[in-house]
Amino acid sequence: MCSTPVEALSLDAITKRFGELTANDAVSLSLNQGEVVALLGENGAGKTTLMNILFGQYTADSGTVRVFGETIPPGNSRAALDAGVGMVHQHFTLADNLTVQENITLGVRSLLSLRSDRAGARARITALSEKYHLAVSPDARVGALSVGERQRVEILKALYRDVRILILDEPTAVLTPQETDDLFATLRLAIADGLSIIFISHKLHEVMAIADRVVVLRHGKMAGGVRIADTDKQALAAMMMGTEATPPKVAKSTPGAALLELRNVTTPDVGNAPGLRSVSLALRAGQIIGLAGVSGNGQAAMADVVGGLVSPAQGQVLLADAEVNNWTPRAAVQSGIARIPEDRHKTGTIADFDLTENAILERYKSADFSTRGWLNWGKSRAFADAIIDKYDVRCPGADTPIRLLSGGNMQKLILGRVLEANPQVILANQPVRGLDIGAVNYVHSQLLAARDRGAAVLLISEDLDEVMALSDVIHVIADGRLSPAFDRGQMTPAQLGLWMAGQGFEDEVAHAS
Amino acid sequence: MRLEPIKNPSLGRKLVPPALALTTTIVIASLLAMLAGANPFSVLGLILKGAFGSQFALLETLNRATPLIFTGLAVAVAFRAKFWNIGAEAQLYAGALMTVLLGTGFLPWPSAALLPVIILASILAGAFLLLIPALLKTRFGVDEVVTTLLFNFIFLLFISMLLEGPLKDPMGMGWPKSARLIPEARLPRIFEGLRLHWGFALALISAVGVWVIQTRSTLGYEMRAVGLNKQAAAFAGIPINLVLVKTALLSGGLAALAGFSEVAGLKGSLTLDLSPGFGYTGIIVAMLALLNPLGVVVAALFVAGIFVGADSMSRAADVPTYLADIMLAVALLLMVLAIMLARFRVVRD
């Protein structure tokens, strides 16, 4: 090509910190007109933060955003939109009770203008939908549409506003393979007309299929940027997961008896996330079992089953070889299962309760903390003080509302709360997400110590490095299915990455047939 | 401009906004009094004097505060668990109805046996009335704001039907009013010769009881946990639906005591104007008290004082009693604003 490409979008050295966490560390990305750049990375790698900075939801600590050469003022949510950048979110932003046409035209004209050109708008929508093969009736109510159709409405909405840059956040997460092919056909037509696209995904084969270039984020840093022509799936997986393996300073362990077992457990889907699909898993004494996988592939269902929040629709849960009935959170706690929830702010603690009240949250009914319906605040307070002391929870005192604590200290309280009950089984769901490095090491050392004491630990994490560093055995979960068990060191990150993308399962099926 | 939560508000930030709210209420009331052509200072003075200025005024205020303490507690208990009971009015009438059913001669027992039975039956009646919306919510997800609110109208019409029919007092000269309670079913006065009845003492005991339940019992702990964070409560194994049902039973029972106390302590019979909206005013009382059961007593005295004081002021200064309603409405709105200002700061972008 002889003509210099026009630069449509340029994010230059964007840095954004949230407290101790650096979500974006000098991330740069450029997009030329008519080009598709894929933004690849695990959950928590900083993709969403970067897009929120582009749209002014967050203000970057440093760095600049330029659209067609114009600098976008930071923190102004209209600026990017007005400059012709549109976004199709993972969770659609449509009004269910309005028609397709009403949704598309919503917010385009001033509320105060009296004229309404419905016929003209309709003609334009029809023309756009024919041109780009986005079949959808303008009069249909959005609430009655399928997920794939709603996505078409979102794209039409963007095209109707004459966007020149379109950002698609995990657009295929909700689509069937057939719908994905249709979407790609539409995107190619739009690209031919000069649209530039940022395609956010963690599905490698789709990135290979649609993108011209790919930018990989890892832990908020740029892990690489390559042309698709110069790379392959394995190289991308390695780049996304990281090849530099943290040296495992974990001694080998001898697994004991199965303390908790799932046999052919199936659970219903939760919203867009799949439930478990006939999963069998044994948690053995003295072992850390790591569960790797891309977010939203059944990890939540797994945590819910082990934690007692969900009973299997099919299959059994066995505790020390005895099947459990009436499986509730309280039953799980009483059976000696320590549960470290994924979201310590919303699920693990009650923000306005003080440390004492939070410390007894799971066991306030036990004889340790209450008698015949009356709480013993003295004992409760002593328990909280003991946790604060032993687990080094930095706080002004046990009567402090827990919302005043940092994430790491909050997690230490949760750790103390569950570990002080001498649990047999530990469910650690994303135990270090959002923590600073000191707290991460502390939590990991506690989990290892519990393992060495003879507890069975199920470590659920989207951070493959963490799973590989700590686990004696690794399973991969993808679309609710569980991979075979891989021993420590058996698989490379890239190989696990392929399983996470669902490849291994397909191979298995292929072998079987 | 946006609101930013303050993580750890200082004592001043907690105290100054409510104080400002109270002052602003008084200023607005004074302006309105001036509009009505009266001297604002004398109007406020008259309200104060009419509410607390004499033994008679004070007892009148305490009597008026009694049902408000009960309904205020009912609302405070429910709202603490984020169960929005707007139906204290209906539950009040349920208690009053039960009092009349049992207390007009059906059970010819002495006071010592009869009153406890009536109290218990009233509590059960109010609890049962709120059990229905609670079950509709926990089983089918029906919004309790709608059901409890509509129950007020349904139940009042039901009472009206009873008073025009089976419960109508044959000696009542055709008025829709029930027969009078037998003397054994009446709540005695606390002090000989003074109009204050034992209902007020019962209200104070209830307030302390609710406070103890909320701060010391596992049920109170569960109710607060469910109200603050359902997701965390469910994760911890707190049976949310059961807690909501228990909360409803407690709340309905408390509201019913207002009806019992009004009939057995003051009126002696059931009429359709037994409650001038005590159930609704209970919401204001509970909000002004920031849902604190002991605060409910103070808030109820404040609200009752404004009503009673405004009545007497109106006679003396020729300013309409509507001033009392406006003062309460303004006080409530400003209090809500004050609560927000204590927890958020306004940031200009």
PDB file of C-alpha atoms in Angstrom, chain A residues 196-403:
ATOM      1  CA  SER A 196     -12.690   1.034  12.329  1.00  0.00           C
ATOM      2  CA  ILE A 197     -13.268  -1.562  14.998  1.00  0.00           C
ATOM      3  CA  ILE A 198     -11.873  -2.499  18.389  1.00  0.00           C
ATOM      4  CA  PHE A 199     -12.850  -6.052  19.145  1.00  0.00           C
ATOM      5  CA  ILE A 200     -12.564  -7.031  22.794  1.00  0.00           C
ATOM      6  CA  SER A 201     -12.421 -10.758  23.360  1.00  0.00           C
ATOM      7  CA  HIS A 202     -10.628 -13.635  24.935  1.00  0.00           C
ATOM      8  CA  LYS A 203     -11.649 -16.160  22.293  1.00  0.00           C
ATOM      9  CA  LEU A 204      -8.518 -16.785  20.288  1.00  0.00           C
ATOM     10  CA  HIS A 205     -10.011 -18.291  17.150  1.00  0.00           C
ATOM     11  CA  GLU A 206     -12.375 -15.342  16.727  1.00  0.00           C
ATOM     12  CA  VAL A 207      -9.557 -12.891  17.150  1.00  0.00           C
ATOM     13  CA  MET A 208      -7.630 -14.805  14.501  1.00  0.00           C
ATOM     14  CA  ALA A 209     -10.666 -14.718  12.206  1.00  0.00           C
ATOM     15  CA  ILE A 210     -11.603 -11.042  12.339  1.00  0.00           C
ATOM     16  CA  ALA A 211      -8.693  -8.925  13.515  1.00  0.00           C
ATOM     17  CA  ASP A 212      -5.850  -7.336  11.565  1.00  0.00           C
ATOM     18  CA  ARG A 213      -3.770  -6.688  14.641  1.00  0.00           C
ATOM     19  CA  VAL A 214      -3.979  -7.716  18.244  1.00  0.00           C
ATOM     20  CA  VAL A 215      -2.986  -5.952  21.435  1.00  0.00           C
ATOM     21  CA  VAL A 216      -2.607  -8.187  24.473  1.00  0.00           C
ATOM     22  CA  LEU A 217      -3.093  -6.894  28.015  1.00  0.00           C
ATOM     23  CA  ARG A 218      -1.905  -8.770  31.062  1.00  0.00           C
ATOM     24  CA  HIS A 219      -2.231  -7.509  34.628  1.00  0.00           C
ATOM     25  CA  GLY A 220      -2.842  -4.022  33.263  1.00  0.00           C
ATOM     26  CA  LYS A 221       0.350  -3.978  31.212  1.00  0.00           C
ATOM     27  CA  MET A 222       0.897  -4.336  27.488  1.00  0.00           C
ATOM     28  CA  ALA A 223       2.005  -7.924  26.984  1.00  0.00           C
ATOM     29  CA  GLY A 224       2.461  -7.422  23.276  1.00  0.00           C
ATOM     30  CA  GLY A 225       1.097  -6.142  20.003  1.00  0.00           C
ATOM     31  CA  VAL A 226       1.364  -8.158  16.806  1.00  0.00           C
ATOM     32  CA  ARG A 227      -0.121  -8.438  13.356  1.00  0.00           C
ATOM     33  CA  ILE A 228      -2.416 -11.423  13.053  1.00  0.00           C
ATOM     34  CA  ALA A 229      -0.524 -12.531   9.960  1.00  0.00           C
ATOM     35  CA  ASP A 230       2.632 -12.881  12.060  1.00  0.00           C
ATOM     36  CA  THR A 231       1.213 -14.962  14.885  1.00  0.00           C
ATOM     37  CA  ASP A 232      -0.828 -18.037  15.759  1.00  0.00           C
ATOM     38  CA  LYS A 233      -3.168 -19.183  18.500  1.00  0.00           C
ATOM     39  CA  GLN A 234      -0.463 -20.778  20.635  1.00  0.00           C
ATOM     40  CA  ALA A 235       1.642 -17.657  20.623  1.00  0.00           C
ATOM     41  CA  LEU A 236      -1.363 -15.514  21.552  1.00  0.00           C
ATOM     42  CA  ALA A 237      -2.356 -17.873  24.367  1.00  0.00           C
ATOM     43  CA  ALA A 238       1.170 -17.723  25.747  1.00  0.00           C
ATOM     44  CA  MET A 239       1.131 -13.946  25.509  1.00  0.00           C
ATOM     45  CA  MET A 240      -2.232 -13.697  27.259  1.00  0.00           C
ATOM     46  CA  MET A 241      -1.413 -16.122  30.075  1.00  0.00           C
ATOM     47  CA  GLY A 242       2.221 -15.218  30.490  1.00  0.00           C
ATOM     48  CA  THR A 243       5.055 -17.656  30.066  1.00  0.00           C
ATOM     49  CA  GLU A 244       7.209 -16.520  32.904  1.00  0.00           C
ATOM     50  CA  ALA A 245       6.137 -19.142  35.427  1.00  0.00           C
ATOM     51  CA  THR A 246       6.395 -18.023  39.027  1.00  0.00           C
ATOM     52  CA  PRO A 247       8.844 -20.437  40.623  1.00  0.00           C
ATOM     53  CA  PRO A 248       6.696 -22.784  42.703  1.00  0.00           C
ATOM     54  CA  LYS A 249       8.058 -22.827  46.209  1.00  0.00           C
ATOM     55  CA  VAL A 250       5.346 -25.282  47.080  1.00  0.00           C
ATOM     56  CA  ALA A 251       6.404 -28.603  48.558  1.00  0.00           C
ATOM     57  CA  LYS A 252       4.837 -31.687  47.114  1.00  0.00           C
ATOM     58  CA  SER A 253       1.967 -33.074  49.126  1.00  0.00           C
ATOM     59  CA  THR A 254       0.491 -36.496  49.585  1.00  0.00           C
ATOM     60  CA  PRO A 255      -3.209 -36.470  48.912  1.00  0.00           C
ATOM     61  CA  GLY A 256      -5.473 -38.157  51.447  1.00  0.00           C
ATOM     62  CA  ALA A 257      -9.094 -39.227  51.442  1.00  0.00           C
ATOM     63  CA  ALA A 258     -11.775 -37.387  49.489  1.00  0.00           C
ATOM     64  CA  LEU A 259     -13.401 -34.972  51.935  1.00  0.00           C
ATOM     65  CA  LEU A 260     -15.917 -33.493  49.539  1.00  0.00           C
ATOM     66  CA  GLU A 261     -16.964 -35.010  46.275  1.00  0.00           C
ATOM     67  CA  LEU A 262     -19.229 -33.977  43.431  1.00  0.00           C
ATOM     68  CA  ARG A 263     -20.595 -36.819  41.299  1.00  0.00           C
ATOM     69  CA  ASN A 264     -22.065 -35.977  37.899  1.00  0.00           C
ATOM     70  CA  VAL A 265     -23.377 -32.691  39.237  1.00  0.00           C
ATOM     71  CA  THR A 266     -25.481 -30.584  36.920  1.00  0.00           C
ATOM     72  CA  THR A 267     -26.848 -27.195  37.914  1.00  0.00           C
ATOM     73  CA  PRO A 268     -29.071 -24.711  36.102  1.00  0.00           C
ATOM     74  CA  ASP A 269     -27.548 -21.795  34.185  1.00  0.00           C
ATOM     75  CA  VAL A 270     -27.234 -18.509  36.035  1.00  0.00           C
ATOM     76  CA  GLY A 271     -28.191 -15.703  33.655  1.00  0.00           C
ATOM     77  CA  ASN A 272     -25.702 -15.808  30.808  1.00  0.00           C
ATOM     78  CA  ALA A 273     -23.229 -17.964  32.726  1.00  0.00           C
ATOM     79  CA  PRO A 274     -23.496 -21.695  32.338  1.00  0.00           C
ATOM     80  CA  GLY A 275     -24.190 -23.989  35.266  1.00  0.00           C
ATOM     81  CA  LEU A 276     -22.226 -27.176  35.803  1.00  0.00           C
ATOM     82  CA  ARG A 277     -22.620 -29.876  33.149  1.00  0.00           C
ATOM     83  CA  SER A 278     -22.267 -33.306  34.721  1.00  0.00           C
ATOM     84  CA  VAL A 279     -19.169 -32.408  36.714  1.00  0.00           C
ATOM     85  CA  SER A 280     -17.347 -34.898  38.910  1.00  0.00           C
ATOM     86  CA  LEU A 281     -14.648 -33.642  41.234  1.00  0.00           C
ATOM     87  CA  ALA A 282     -13.050 -34.947  44.416  1.00  0.00           C
ATOM     88  CA  LEU A 283     -11.454 -32.580  46.935  1.00  0.00           C
ATOM     89  CA  ARG A 284      -8.810 -34.585  48.790  1.00  0.00           C
ATOM     90  CA  ALA A 285      -7.159 -33.885  52.113  1.00  0.00           C
ATOM     91  CA  GLY A 286      -3.796 -32.170  51.861  1.00  0.00           C
ATOM     92  CA  GLN A 287      -4.281 -30.985  48.308  1.00  0.00           C
ATOM     93  CA  ILE A 288      -4.876 -27.690  46.553  1.00  0.00           C
ATOM     94  CA  ILE A 289      -7.099 -28.239  43.564  1.00  0.00           C
ATOM     95  CA  GLY A 290      -6.949 -25.331  41.153  1.00  0.00           C
ATOM     96  CA  LEU A 291      -9.863 -24.473  38.915  1.00  0.00           C
ATOM     97  CA  ALA A 292      -8.735 -22.428  35.931  1.00  0.00           C
ATOM     98  CA  GLY A 293     -10.980 -20.929  33.333  1.00  0.00           C
ATOM     99  CA  VAL A 294     -12.193 -17.810  31.613  1.00  0.00           C
ATOM    100  CA  SER A 295     -14.704 -15.831  33.660  1.00  0.00           C
ATOM    101  CA  GLY A 296     -18.324 -16.899  33.352  1.00  0.00           C
ATOM    102  CA  ASN A 297     -17.709 -20.501  32.398  1.00  0.00           C
ATOM    103  CA  GLY A 298     -19.297 -22.161  35.397  1.00  0.00           C
ATOM    104  CA  GLN A 299     -16.973 -21.057  38.201  1.00  0.00           C
ATOM    105  CA  ALA A 300     -19.852 -19.319  39.977  1.00  0.00           C
ATOM    106  CA  ALA A 301     -21.975 -22.465  39.781  1.00  0.00           C
ATOM    107  CA  MET A 302     -19.085 -24.537  41.137  1.00  0.00           C
ATOM    108  CA  ALA A 303     -18.582 -22.138  44.050  1.00  0.00           C
ATOM    109  CA  ASP A 304     -22.307 -22.114  44.768  1.00  0.00           C
ATOM    110  CA  VAL A 305     -22.515 -25.894  44.899  1.00  0.00           C
ATOM    111  CA  VAL A 306     -19.467 -26.326  47.121  1.00  0.00           C
ATOM    112  CA  GLY A 307     -20.532 -23.398  49.315  1.00  0.00           C
ATOM    113  CA  GLY A 308     -24.024 -24.767  49.880  1.00  0.00           C
ATOM    114  CA  LEU A 309     -25.900 -22.038  48.030  1.00  0.00           C
ATOM    115  CA  VAL A 310     -27.148 -24.296  45.264  1.00  0.00           C
ATOM    116  CA  SER A 311     -28.214 -27.925  45.381  1.00  0.00           C
ATOM    117  CA  PRO A 312     -27.438 -30.008  42.308  1.00  0.00           C
ATOM    118  CA  ALA A 313     -30.318 -30.405  39.857  1.00  0.00           C
ATOM    119  CA  GLN A 314     -28.788 -33.779  39.029  1.00  0.00           C
ATOM    120  CA  GLY A 315     -25.970 -35.702  40.655  1.00  0.00           C
ATOM    121  CA  GLN A 316     -24.749 -35.904  44.217  1.00  0.00           C
ATOM    122  CA  VAL A 317     -22.662 -34.019  46.729  1.00  0.00           C
ATOM    123  CA  LEU A 318     -20.822 -36.339  49.113  1.00  0.00           C
ATOM    124  CA  LEU A 319     -19.176 -35.358  52.380  1.00  0.00           C
ATOM    125  CA  ALA A 320     -16.665 -37.971  53.554  1.00  0.00           C
ATOM    126  CA  ASP A 321     -18.429 -40.515  51.308  1.00  0.00           C
ATOM    127  CA  ALA A 322     -21.896 -39.799  52.700  1.00  0.00           C
ATOM    128  CA  GLU A 323     -24.424 -38.141  50.407  1.00  0.00           C
ATOM    129  CA  VAL A 324     -25.756 -34.855  51.749  1.00  0.00           C
ATOM    130  CA  ASN A 325     -29.368 -33.843  51.654  1.00  0.00           C
ATOM    131  CA  ASN A 326     -30.773 -30.413  52.444  1.00  0.00           C
ATOM    132  CA  TRP A 327     -27.596 -28.672  51.270  1.00  0.00           C
ATOM    133  CA  THR A 328     -27.635 -25.081  52.577  1.00  0.00           C
ATOM    134  CA  PRO A 329     -24.930 -22.512  53.385  1.00  0.00           C
ATOM    135  CA  ARG A 330     -25.402 -23.252  57.067  1.00  0.00           C
ATOM    136  CA  ALA A 331     -25.095 -27.005  56.465  1.00  0.00           C
ATOM    137  CA  ALA A 332     -21.898 -26.350  54.521  1.00  0.00           C
ATOM    138  CA  VAL A 333     -20.427 -24.241  57.334  1.00  0.00           C
ATOM    139  CA  GLN A 334     -21.416 -26.818  59.943  1.00  0.00           C
ATOM    140  CA  SER A 335     -19.812 -29.565  57.852  1.00  0.00           C
ATOM    141  CA  GLY A 336     -16.499 -27.763  58.120  1.00  0.00           C
ATOM    142  CA  ILE A 337     -16.383 -25.990  54.779  1.00  0.00           C
ATOM    143  CA  ALA A 338     -14.596 -22.651  54.860  1.00  0.00           C
ATOM    144  CA  ARG A 339     -15.965 -20.356  52.207  1.00  0.00           C
ATOM    145  CA  ILE A 340     -14.022 -17.387  50.867  1.00  0.00           C
ATOM    146  CA  PRO A 341     -16.420 -15.710  48.463  1.00  0.00           C
ATOM    147  CA  GLU A 342     -15.531 -14.093  45.162  1.00  0.00           C
ATOM    148  CA  ASP A 343     -16.825 -10.649  46.117  1.00  0.00           C
ATOM    149  CA  ARG A 344     -15.663  -9.729  49.587  1.00  0.00           C
ATOM    150  CA  HIS A 345     -17.503  -6.393  49.525  1.00  0.00           C
ATOM    151  CA  LYS A 346     -20.937  -7.581  48.485  1.00  0.00           C
ATOM    152  CA  THR A 347     -21.034 -11.233  49.492  1.00  0.00           C
ATOM    153  CA  GLY A 348     -18.363 -11.767  52.094  1.00  0.00           C
ATOM    154  CA  THR A 349     -19.106  -8.918  54.433  1.00  0.00           C
ATOM    155  CA  ILE A 350     -21.835  -6.473  55.381  1.00  0.00           C
ATOM    156  CA  ALA A 351     -20.306  -3.043  54.872  1.00  0.00           C
ATOM    157  CA  ASP A 352     -22.149  -1.260  57.684  1.00  0.00           C
ATOM    158  CA  PHE A 353     -21.634  -4.047  60.218  1.00  0.00           C
ATOM    159  CA  ASP A 354     -18.578  -3.701  62.417  1.00  0.00           C
ATOM    160  CA  LEU A 355     -15.786  -6.262  62.532  1.00  0.00           C
ATOM    161  CA  THR A 356     -17.368  -8.161  65.419  1.00  0.00           C
ATOM    162  CA  GLU A 357     -20.703  -8.481  63.646  1.00  0.00           C
ATOM    163  CA  ASN A 358     -18.948  -9.571  60.454  1.00  0.00           C
ATOM    164  CA  ALA A 359     -16.756 -12.061  62.276  1.00  0.00           C
ATOM    165  CA  ILE A 360     -19.731 -14.065  63.530  1.00  0.00           C
ATOM    166  CA  LEU A 361     -21.772 -13.735  60.337  1.00  0.00           C
ATOM    167  CA  GLU A 362     -21.681 -17.423  59.450  1.00  0.00           C
ATOM    168  CA  ARG A 363     -21.801 -18.845  62.964  1.00  0.00           C
ATOM    169  CA  TYR A 364     -23.872 -16.439  65.079  1.00  0.00           C
ATOM    170  CA  LYS A 365     -26.272 -19.290  65.849  1.00  0.00           C
ATOM    171  CA  SER A 366     -23.590 -21.605  67.176  1.00  0.00           C
ATOM    172  CA  ALA A 367     -23.186 -22.107  70.918  1.00  0.00           C
ATOM    173  CA  ASP A 368     -19.925 -20.134  70.684  1.00  0.00           C
ATOM    174  CA  PHE A 369     -21.757 -16.886  70.087  1.00  0.00           C
ATOM    175  CA  SER A 370     -25.348 -17.210  71.253  1.00  0.00           C
ATOM    176  CA  THR A 371     -27.606 -19.055  73.658  1.00  0.00           C
ATOM    177  CA  ARG A 372     -31.287 -19.615  72.982  1.00  0.00           C
ATOM    178  CA  GLY A 373     -31.644 -16.747  70.563  1.00  0.00           C
ATOM    179  CA  TRP A 374     -29.608 -14.207  72.536  1.00  0.00           C
ATOM    180  CA  LEU A 375     -26.216 -13.112  71.273  1.00  0.00           C
ATOM    181  CA  ASN A 376     -23.212 -13.154  73.512  1.00  0.00           C
ATOM    182  CA  TRP A 377     -21.459  -9.966  72.444  1.00  0.00           C
ATOM    183  CA  GLY A 378     -18.615 -10.533  74.897  1.00  0.00           C
ATOM    184  CA  LYS A 379     -17.571 -13.804  73.279  1.00  0.00           C
ATOM    185  CA  SER A 380     -18.200 -12.406  69.804  1.00  0.00           C
ATOM    186  CA  ARG A 381     -15.997  -9.427  70.492  1.00  0.00           C
ATOM    187  CA  ALA A 382     -13.265 -11.670  71.903  1.00  0.00           C
ATOM    188  CA  PHE A 383     -13.422 -13.783  68.729  1.00  0.00           C
ATOM    189  CA  ALA A 384     -13.086 -10.684  66.537  1.00  0.00           C
ATOM    190  CA  ASP A 385     -10.187  -9.416  68.661  1.00  0.00           C
ATOM    191  CA  ALA A 386      -8.473 -12.793  68.327  1.00  0.00           C
ATOM    192  CA  ILE A 387      -8.799 -12.686  64.525  1.00  0.00           C
ATOM    193  CA  ILE A 388      -7.549  -9.095  64.392  1.00  0.00           C
ATOM    194  CA  ASP A 389      -4.541 -10.129  66.451  1.00  0.00           C
ATOM    195  CA  LYS A 390      -3.702 -13.450  64.829  1.00  0.00           C
ATOM    196  CA  TYR A 391      -4.351 -12.483  61.195  1.00  0.00           C
ATOM    197  CA  ASP A 392      -2.917  -8.995  61.519  1.00  0.00           C
ATOM    198  CA  VAL A 393      -6.072  -7.143  60.491  1.00  0.00           C
ATOM    199  CA  ARG A 394      -5.109  -3.459  60.482  1.00  0.00           C
ATOM    200  CA  CYS A 395      -8.052  -1.529  61.912  1.00  0.00           C
ATOM    201  CA  PRO A 396      -8.885   0.985  64.640  1.00  0.00           C
ATOM    202  CA  GLY A 397     -10.756  -1.713  66.585  1.00  0.00           C
ATOM    203  CA  ALA A 398     -13.369  -4.450  66.448  1.00  0.00           C
ATOM    204  CA  ASP A 399     -16.183  -1.897  66.550  1.00  0.00           C
ATOM    205  CA  THR A 400     -15.121  -0.265  63.270  1.00  0.00           C
ATOM    206  CA  PRO A 401     -17.537  -0.613  60.342  1.00  0.00           C
ATOM    207  CA  ILE A 402     -15.825  -2.985  57.960  1.00  0.00           C
ATOM    208  CA  ARG A 403     -16.327  -0.678  54.978  1.00  0.00           C
TER     209      ARG A 403
END
